[in-house]
Coordinates of C-alpha atoms and ligand atoms in Angstrom, one line a residue:
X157 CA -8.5 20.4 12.5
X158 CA -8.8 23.4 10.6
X159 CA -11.1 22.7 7.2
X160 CA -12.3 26.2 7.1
X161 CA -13.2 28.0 3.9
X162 CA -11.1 31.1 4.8
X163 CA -7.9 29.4 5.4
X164 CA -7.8 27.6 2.1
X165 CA -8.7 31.6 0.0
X166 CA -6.7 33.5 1.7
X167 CA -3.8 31.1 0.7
X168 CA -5.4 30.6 -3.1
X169 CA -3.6 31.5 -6.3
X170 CA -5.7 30.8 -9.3
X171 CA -3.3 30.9 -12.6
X172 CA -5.5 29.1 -14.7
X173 CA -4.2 27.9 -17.7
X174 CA -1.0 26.9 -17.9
X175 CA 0.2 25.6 -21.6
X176 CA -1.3 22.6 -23.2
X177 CA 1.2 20.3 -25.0
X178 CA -1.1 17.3 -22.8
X179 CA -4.8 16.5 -23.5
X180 CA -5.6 14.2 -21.0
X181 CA -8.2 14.3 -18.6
X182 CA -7.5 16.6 -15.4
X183 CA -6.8 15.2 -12.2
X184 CA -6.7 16.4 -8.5
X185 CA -3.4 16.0 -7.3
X186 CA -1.2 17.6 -3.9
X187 CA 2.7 18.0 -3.9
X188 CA 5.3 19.8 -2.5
X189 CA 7.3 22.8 -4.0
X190 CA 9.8 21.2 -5.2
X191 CA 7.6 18.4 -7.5
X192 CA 5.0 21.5 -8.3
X193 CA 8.2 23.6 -9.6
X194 CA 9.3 21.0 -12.0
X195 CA 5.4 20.7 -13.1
X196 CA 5.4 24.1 -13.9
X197 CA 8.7 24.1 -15.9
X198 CA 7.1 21.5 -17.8
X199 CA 4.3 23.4 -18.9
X200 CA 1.8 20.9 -17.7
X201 CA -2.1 22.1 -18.2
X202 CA -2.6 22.8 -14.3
X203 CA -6.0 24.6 -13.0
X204 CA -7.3 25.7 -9.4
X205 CA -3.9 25.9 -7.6
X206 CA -4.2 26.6 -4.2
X207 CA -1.7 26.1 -1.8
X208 CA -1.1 25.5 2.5
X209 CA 2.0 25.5 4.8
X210 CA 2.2 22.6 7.2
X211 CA 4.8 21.4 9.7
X212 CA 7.3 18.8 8.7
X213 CA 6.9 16.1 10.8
X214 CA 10.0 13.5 12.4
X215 CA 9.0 10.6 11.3
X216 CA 9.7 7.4 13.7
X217 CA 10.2 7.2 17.5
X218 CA 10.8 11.3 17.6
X219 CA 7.2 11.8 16.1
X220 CA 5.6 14.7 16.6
X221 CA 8.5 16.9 16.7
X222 CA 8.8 19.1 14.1
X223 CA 10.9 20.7 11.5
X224 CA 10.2 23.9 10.4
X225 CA 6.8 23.9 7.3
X226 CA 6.7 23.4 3.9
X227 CA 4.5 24.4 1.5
X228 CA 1.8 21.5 -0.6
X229 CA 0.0 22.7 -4.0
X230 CA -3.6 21.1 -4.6
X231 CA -4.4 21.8 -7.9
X232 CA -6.2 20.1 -10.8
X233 CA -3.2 18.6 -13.5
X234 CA -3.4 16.8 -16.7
X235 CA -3.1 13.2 -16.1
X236 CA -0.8 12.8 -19.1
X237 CA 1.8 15.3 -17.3
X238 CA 1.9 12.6 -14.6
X239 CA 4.4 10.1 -15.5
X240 CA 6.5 12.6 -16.9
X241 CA 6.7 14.1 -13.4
X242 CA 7.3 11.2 -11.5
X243 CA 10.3 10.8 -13.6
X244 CA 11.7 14.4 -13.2
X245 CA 11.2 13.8 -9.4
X246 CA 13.3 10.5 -9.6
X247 CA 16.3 11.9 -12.1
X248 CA 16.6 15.6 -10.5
X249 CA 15.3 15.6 -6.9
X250 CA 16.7 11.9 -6.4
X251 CA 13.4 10.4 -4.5
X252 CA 10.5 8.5 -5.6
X253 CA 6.8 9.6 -5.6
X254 CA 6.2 13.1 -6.0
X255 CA 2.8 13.5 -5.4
X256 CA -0.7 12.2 -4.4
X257 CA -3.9 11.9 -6.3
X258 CA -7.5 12.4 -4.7
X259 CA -10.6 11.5 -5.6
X260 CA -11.9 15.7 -5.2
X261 CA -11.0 18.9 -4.0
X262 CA -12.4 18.5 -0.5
X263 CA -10.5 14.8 -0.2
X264 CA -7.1 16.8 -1.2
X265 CA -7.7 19.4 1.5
X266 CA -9.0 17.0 4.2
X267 CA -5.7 15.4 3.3
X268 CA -3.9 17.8 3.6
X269 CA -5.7 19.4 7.1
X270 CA -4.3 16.1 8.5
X271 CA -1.0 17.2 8.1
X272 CA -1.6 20.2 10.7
X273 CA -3.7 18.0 12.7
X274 CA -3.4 14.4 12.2
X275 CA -6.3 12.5 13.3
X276 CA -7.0 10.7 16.7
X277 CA -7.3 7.1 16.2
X278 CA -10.8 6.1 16.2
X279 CA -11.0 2.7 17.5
X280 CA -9.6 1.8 21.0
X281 CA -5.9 -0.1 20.2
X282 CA -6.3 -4.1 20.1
X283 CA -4.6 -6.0 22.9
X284 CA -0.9 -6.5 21.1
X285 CA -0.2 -9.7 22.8
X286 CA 1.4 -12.9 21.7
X287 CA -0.5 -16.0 22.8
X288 CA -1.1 -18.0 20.0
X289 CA 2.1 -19.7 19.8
X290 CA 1.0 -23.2 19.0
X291 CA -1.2 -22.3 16.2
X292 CA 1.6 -20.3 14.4
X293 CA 4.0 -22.3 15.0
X294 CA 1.8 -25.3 13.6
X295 CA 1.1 -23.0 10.8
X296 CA 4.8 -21.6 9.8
X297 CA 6.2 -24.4 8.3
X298 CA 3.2 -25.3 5.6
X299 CA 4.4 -21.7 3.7
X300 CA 6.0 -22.8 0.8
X301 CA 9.0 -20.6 -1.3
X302 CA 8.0 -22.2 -4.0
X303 CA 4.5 -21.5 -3.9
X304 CA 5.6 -17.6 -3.7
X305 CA 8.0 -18.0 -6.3
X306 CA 5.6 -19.5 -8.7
X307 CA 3.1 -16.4 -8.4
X308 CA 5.7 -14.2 -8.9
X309 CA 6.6 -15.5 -11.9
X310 CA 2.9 -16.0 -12.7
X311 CA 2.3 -12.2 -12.3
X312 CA 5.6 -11.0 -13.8
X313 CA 5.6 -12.6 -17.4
X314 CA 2.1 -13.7 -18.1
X315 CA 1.0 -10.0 -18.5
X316 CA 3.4 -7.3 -20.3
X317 CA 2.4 -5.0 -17.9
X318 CA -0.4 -4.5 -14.8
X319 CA -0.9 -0.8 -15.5
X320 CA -4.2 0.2 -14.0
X321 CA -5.5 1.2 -17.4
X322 CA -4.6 -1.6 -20.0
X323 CA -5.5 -4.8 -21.0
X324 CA -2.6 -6.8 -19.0
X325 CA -3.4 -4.6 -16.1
X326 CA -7.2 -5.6 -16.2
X327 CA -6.4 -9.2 -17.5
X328 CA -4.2 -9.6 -14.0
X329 CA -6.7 -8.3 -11.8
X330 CA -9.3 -10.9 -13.2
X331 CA -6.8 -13.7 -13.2
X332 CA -6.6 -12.9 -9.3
X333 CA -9.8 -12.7 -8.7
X334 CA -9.8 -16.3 -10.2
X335 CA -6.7 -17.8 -8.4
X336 CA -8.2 -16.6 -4.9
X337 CA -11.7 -18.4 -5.9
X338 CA -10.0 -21.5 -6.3
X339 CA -7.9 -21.2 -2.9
X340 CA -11.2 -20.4 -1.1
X341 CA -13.2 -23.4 -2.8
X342 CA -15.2 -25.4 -0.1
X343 CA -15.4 -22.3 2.3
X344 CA -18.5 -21.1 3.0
X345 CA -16.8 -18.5 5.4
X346 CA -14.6 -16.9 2.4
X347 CA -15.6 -14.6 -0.3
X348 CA -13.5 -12.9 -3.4
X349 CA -14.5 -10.2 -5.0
X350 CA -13.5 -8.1 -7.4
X351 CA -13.7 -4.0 -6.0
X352 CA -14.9 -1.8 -8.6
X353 CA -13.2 1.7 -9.2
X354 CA -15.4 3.7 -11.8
X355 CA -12.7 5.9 -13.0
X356 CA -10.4 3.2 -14.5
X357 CA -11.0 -0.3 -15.4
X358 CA -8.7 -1.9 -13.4
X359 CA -10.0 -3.8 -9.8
X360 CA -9.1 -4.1 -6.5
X361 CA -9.7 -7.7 -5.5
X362 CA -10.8 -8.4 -1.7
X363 CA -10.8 -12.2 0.0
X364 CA -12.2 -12.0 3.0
X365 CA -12.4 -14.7 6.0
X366 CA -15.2 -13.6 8.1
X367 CA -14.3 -13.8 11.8
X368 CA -16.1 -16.6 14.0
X369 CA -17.1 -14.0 17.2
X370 CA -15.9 -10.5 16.4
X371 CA -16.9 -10.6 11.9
X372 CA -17.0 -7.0 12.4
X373 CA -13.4 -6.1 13.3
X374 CA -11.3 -7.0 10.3
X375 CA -7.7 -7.1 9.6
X376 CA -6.3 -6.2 6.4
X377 CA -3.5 -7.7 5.1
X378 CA -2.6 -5.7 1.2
X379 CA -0.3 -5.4 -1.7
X380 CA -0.7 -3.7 -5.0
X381 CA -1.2 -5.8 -7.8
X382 CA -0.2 -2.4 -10.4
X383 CA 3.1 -1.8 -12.0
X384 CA 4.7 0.8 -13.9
X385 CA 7.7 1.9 -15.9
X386 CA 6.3 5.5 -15.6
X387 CA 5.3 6.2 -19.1
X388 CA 3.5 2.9 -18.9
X389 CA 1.0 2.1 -22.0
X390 CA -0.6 -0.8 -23.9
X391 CA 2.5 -2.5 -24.9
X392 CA 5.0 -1.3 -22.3
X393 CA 7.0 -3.9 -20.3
X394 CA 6.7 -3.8 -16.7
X395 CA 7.1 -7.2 -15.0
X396 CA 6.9 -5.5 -11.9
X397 CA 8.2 -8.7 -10.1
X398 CA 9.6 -6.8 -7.4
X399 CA 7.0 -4.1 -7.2
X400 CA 4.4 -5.6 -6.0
X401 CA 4.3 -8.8 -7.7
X402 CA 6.5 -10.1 -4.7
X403 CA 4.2 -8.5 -2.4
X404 CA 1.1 -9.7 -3.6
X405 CA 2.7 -13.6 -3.9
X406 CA 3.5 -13.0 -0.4
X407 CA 0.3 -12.5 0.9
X408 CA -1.6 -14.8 -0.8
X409 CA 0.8 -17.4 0.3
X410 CA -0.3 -16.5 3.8
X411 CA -4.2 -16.7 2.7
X412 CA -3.5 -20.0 0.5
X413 CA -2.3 -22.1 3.8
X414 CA -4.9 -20.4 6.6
X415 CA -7.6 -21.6 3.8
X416 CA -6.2 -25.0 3.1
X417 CA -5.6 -25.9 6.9
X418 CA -9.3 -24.4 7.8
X419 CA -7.7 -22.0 9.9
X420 CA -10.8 -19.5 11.4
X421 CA -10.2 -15.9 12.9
X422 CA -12.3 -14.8 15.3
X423 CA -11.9 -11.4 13.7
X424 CA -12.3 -11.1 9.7
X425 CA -9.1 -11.4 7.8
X426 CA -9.1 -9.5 4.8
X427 CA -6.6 -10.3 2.1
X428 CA -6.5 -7.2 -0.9
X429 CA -4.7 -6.5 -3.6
X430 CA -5.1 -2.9 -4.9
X431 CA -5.3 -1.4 -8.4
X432 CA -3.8 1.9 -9.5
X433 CA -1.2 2.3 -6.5
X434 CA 1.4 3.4 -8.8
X435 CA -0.7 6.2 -9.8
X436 CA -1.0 8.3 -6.4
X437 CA -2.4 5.1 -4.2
X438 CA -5.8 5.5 -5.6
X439 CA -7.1 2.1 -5.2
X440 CA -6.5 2.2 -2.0
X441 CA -7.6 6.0 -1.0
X442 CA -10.7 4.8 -2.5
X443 CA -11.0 1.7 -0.4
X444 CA -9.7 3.1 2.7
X445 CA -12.0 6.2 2.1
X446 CA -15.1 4.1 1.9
X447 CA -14.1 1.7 5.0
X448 CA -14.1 4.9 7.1
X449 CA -17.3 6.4 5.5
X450 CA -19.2 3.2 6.0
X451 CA -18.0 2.9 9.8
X452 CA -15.5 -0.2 9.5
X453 CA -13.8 -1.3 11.8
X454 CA -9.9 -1.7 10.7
X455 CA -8.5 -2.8 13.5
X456 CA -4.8 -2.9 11.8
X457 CA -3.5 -3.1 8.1
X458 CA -0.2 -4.4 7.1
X459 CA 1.1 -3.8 3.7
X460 CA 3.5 -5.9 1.8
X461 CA 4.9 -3.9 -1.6
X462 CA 8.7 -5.2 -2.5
X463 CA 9.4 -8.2 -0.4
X464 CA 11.8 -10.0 -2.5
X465 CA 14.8 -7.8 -2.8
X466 CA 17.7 -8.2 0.1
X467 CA 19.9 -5.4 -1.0
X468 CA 21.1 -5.4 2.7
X469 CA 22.2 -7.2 5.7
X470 CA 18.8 -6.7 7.7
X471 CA 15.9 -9.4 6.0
X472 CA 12.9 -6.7 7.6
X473 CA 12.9 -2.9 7.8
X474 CA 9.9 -1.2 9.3
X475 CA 9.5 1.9 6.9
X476 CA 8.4 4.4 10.5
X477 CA 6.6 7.2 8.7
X478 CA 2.7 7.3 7.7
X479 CA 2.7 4.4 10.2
X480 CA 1.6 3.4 13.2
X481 CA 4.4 3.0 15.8
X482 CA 2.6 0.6 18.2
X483 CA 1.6 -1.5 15.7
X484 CA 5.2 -1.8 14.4
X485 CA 6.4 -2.7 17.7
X486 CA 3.9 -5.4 17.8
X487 CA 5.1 -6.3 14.1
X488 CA 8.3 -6.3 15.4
X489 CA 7.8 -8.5 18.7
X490 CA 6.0 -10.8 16.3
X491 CA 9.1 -11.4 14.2
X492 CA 11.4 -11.1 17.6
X493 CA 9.0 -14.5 18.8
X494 CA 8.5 -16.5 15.7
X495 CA 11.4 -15.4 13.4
X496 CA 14.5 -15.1 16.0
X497 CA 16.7 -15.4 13.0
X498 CA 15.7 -12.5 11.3
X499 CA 17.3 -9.1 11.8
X500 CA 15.2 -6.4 11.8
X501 CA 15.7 -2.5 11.4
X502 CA 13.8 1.2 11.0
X503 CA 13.9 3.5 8.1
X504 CA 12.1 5.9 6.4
X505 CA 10.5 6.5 2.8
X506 CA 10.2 10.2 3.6
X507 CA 6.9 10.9 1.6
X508 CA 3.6 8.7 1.2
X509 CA 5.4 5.7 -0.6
X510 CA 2.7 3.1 -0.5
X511 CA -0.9 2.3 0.2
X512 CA -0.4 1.8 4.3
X513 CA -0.4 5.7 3.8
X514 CA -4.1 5.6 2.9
X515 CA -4.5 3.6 5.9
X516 CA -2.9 6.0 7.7
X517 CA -5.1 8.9 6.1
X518 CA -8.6 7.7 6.7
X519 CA -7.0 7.1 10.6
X520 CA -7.1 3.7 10.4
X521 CA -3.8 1.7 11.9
X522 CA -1.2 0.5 9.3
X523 CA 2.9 -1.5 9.2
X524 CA 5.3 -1.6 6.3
X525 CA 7.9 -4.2 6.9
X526 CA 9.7 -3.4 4.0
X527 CA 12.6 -5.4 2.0
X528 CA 16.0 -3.4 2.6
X529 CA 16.8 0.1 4.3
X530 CA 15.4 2.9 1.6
X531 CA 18.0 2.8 -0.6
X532 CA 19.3 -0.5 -0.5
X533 CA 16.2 -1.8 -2.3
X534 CA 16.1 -3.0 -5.6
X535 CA 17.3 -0.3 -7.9
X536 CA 15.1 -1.7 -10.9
X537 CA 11.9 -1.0 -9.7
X538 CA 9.8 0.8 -12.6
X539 CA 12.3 -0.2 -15.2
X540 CA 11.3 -3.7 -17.8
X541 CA 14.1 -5.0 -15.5
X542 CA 12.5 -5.5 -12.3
X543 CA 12.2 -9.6 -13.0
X544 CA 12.7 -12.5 -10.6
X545 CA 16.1 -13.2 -12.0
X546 CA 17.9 -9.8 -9.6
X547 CA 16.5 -11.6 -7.0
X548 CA 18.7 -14.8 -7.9
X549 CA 15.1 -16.6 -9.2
X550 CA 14.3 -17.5 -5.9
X551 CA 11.4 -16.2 -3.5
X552 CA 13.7 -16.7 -0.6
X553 CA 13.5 -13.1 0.7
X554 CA 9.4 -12.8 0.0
X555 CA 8.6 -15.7 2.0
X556 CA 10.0 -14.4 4.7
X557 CA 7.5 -11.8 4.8
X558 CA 4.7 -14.4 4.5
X559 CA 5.9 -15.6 7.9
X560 CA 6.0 -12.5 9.5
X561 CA 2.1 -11.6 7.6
X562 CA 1.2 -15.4 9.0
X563 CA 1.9 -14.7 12.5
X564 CA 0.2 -11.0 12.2
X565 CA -2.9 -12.5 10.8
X566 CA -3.2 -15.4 13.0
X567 CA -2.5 -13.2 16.3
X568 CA -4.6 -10.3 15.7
X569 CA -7.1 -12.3 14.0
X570 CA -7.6 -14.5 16.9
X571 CA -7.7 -11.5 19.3
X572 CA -7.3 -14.6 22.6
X573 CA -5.4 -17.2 23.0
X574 CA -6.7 -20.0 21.0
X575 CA -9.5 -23.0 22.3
X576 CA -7.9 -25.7 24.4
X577 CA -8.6 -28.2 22.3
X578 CA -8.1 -27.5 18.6
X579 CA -11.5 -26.4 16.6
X580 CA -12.5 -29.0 13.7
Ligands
BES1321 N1 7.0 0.2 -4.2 C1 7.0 1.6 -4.4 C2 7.3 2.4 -3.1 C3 8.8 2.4 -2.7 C4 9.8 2.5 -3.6 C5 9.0 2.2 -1.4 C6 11.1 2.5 -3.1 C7 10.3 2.2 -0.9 C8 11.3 2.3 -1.8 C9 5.6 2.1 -4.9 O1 5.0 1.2 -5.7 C10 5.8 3.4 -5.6 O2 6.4 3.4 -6.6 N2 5.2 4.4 -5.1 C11 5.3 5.7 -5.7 C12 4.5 6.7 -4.9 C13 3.1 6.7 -5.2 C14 2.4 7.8 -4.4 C15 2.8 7.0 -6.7 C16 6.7 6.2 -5.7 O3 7.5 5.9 -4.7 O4 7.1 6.8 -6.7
ZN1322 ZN1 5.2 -0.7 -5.2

């Protein structure tokens, strides 16, 4: 991959100072023209712009073919302009996201580099078989709908928002934290704990099951436990119960029943619900950042963020860009075995739309079974709308994502077919 020095100056344009109606602190951020042009309009204090031109890539089964180059802005931006942009990208270019946050300059441009050579994948691909029918199946019918419903609800009104940086968003994070201590109580083999970020108060929360024979391979199972109405402060409503509160219900649904029926992986599961994913997937970059610096060993990630949502005929659609197509297959044949009732499709976000991309970055393998085709999703996502009521106040559509996470977990977990005779 090309990280030299030269190729970054020779495409640098420094403009410095660029108004300063915001006074918040500056962040390093990456975007395409279109979001930079409408952060420029906006007058948004911007510094050390630099710019590179990389390929679009085909997302999906036509990978690696590509479409002509675009050009991505790093640069340094007020935080406070943030929101504002997000919402300019939404009303005028129609789409969601916008840009991406990093932790520094070099992060941004090692991003970046990956977009003009995308990384190998480090570890050799696990065995994507299916051969732990009867503990799955034994499994499957001890999720509860109701136990899904009741977090979301949990999550969606006891909190007036989960923002990354205000009290609701810190009080949720804690309250988690607390929840998966008392699903884990009377394992020895399971820890949660709280992940700190030091650039905003609120945490990441990690339960992990450590694996009987192979503790150092882990799977990750994530949601983001964040929301947002864009300009999101103290007192803002965002129930989020779509985004991600359904997510987040959905997987600890999965963790609550593996716990409770003494289930053990021979790999290490790890169940986490990230912070500040609204905000450029930083809780996530961060983890997935530090899981690659300290040599971990992801063997796959699956992320569930809106799961509740059927706003079309298809219950799973497996969002094919900034993941891993073998994996999705294996996602798929999962829910082809154990799910035969469930229709599943492809489609694509078309940018970094959740935290599997950070996954995807650090060259770790990540899925995003996703609740409709883009665009048939719930349309009240980031509005004080999104509540479990547009979802008819059921978690009928979530829990099926619980079954698909189950059968993911429990299969790559227990990388083999299980013992003859079932373990205590
Ligand atoms: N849940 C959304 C992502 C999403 C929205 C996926 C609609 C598919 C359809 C996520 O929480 C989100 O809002 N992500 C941001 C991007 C992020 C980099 C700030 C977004 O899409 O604006
Ligand atoms: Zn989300």
């Amino acid at each position: 991959m090309n990280l030299s020095h030269r190729a970054w100056v020779s495409a640098t344009l420094v403009t410095g100072l660029v108004g300063a109606a915001q006074a918040g602190p500056l962040v390093w951020v990456s975007m395409g023209e279109d979001a930079y042009q409408l952060l420029r309009a906006a007058g948004a204090r911007m510094e050390q712009v630099e710019q590179r031109t990389v390929p679009i890539r085909v997302p999906g089964p036509k990978a690696g073919t590509t479409l002509g180059s675009e050009t991505i802005h790093l640069l340094r931006v007020d935080e406070d302009a943030l929101p504002r942009l997000s919402h300019e990208v939404h009303e005028k270019l129609n789409r969601c996201g916008g840009y991406i946050a990093h932790a520094s300059r070099e992060e941004g441009r090692r991003t970046i580099a990956r977009f003009i050579s995308p990384p190998k994948q480090a570890l050799a691909p696990p065995n994507y078989v299916i051969d732990n029918a009867a503990q799955v199946n034994a499994l499957l019918p001890l999720l509860q709908e109701s136990q899904v419903r009741s977090t979301i609800t949990k999550l969606s009104t006891e909190y007036k928002n989960r923002y990354y940086t205000t009290t609701g968003g810190v009080t949720a994070s804690d309250g988690l934290v607390n929840t998966w201590k008392q699903l884990a109580a009377g394992r020895t083999d399971v820890t949660v704990k709280p992940y700190k970020h030091p650039a905003w108060p609120q945490r990441s929360v990690i339960l992990t099951i450590k694996g009987t024979t192979k503790p150092k391979e882990i799977v990750v199972i994530g949601g983001h436990m964040d929301s947002t109405i864009g300009f999101t402060s103290e007192n803002s409503i965002a129930p989020g119960a779509d985004d991600d509160a359904s997510g987040v219900a959905s997987l600890q649904e999965v963790a609550r029943v593996l716990l409770t029926s003494g289930y053990q992986p021979r790999r290490t599961l790890q169940f986490i619900a990230y912070a500040a994913e609204e905000v450029g997937l930083r809780g996530s970059a961060a983890i997935a950042a530090d899981y690659k610096a300290q040599g971990k060993k992801v063997v796959g990630a699956l992320q569930l963020d809106m799961t509740n949502y059927q706003g079309g005929v298809s219950d799973v659609t497996m969002i094919t860009d900034y993941t891993n197509a073998a994996q999705n297959n294996f996602v798929k044949s999962l829910a082809a075995f154990y799910l035969p009732t469930l229709t599943v499709n492809d489609s694509a976000c078309g940018y970094a739309c959740s935290d599997h991309a950070s996954w995807t970055n650090n060259g770790f393998v990540a899925s995003f079974p996703f609740e409709a085709p883009m665009g048939q999703h719930s349309p009240y996502i980031h509005t004080a709308q999104d509540t479990l009521d547009k979802s008819g106040n059921t978690a009928n559509h979530a829990i099926k994502f619980s079954r698909l996470a189950l059968a993911y977990a429990v299969e790559l977990g227990s990388d083999g077919p299980a013992p003859a005779s079932p373990r205590p």
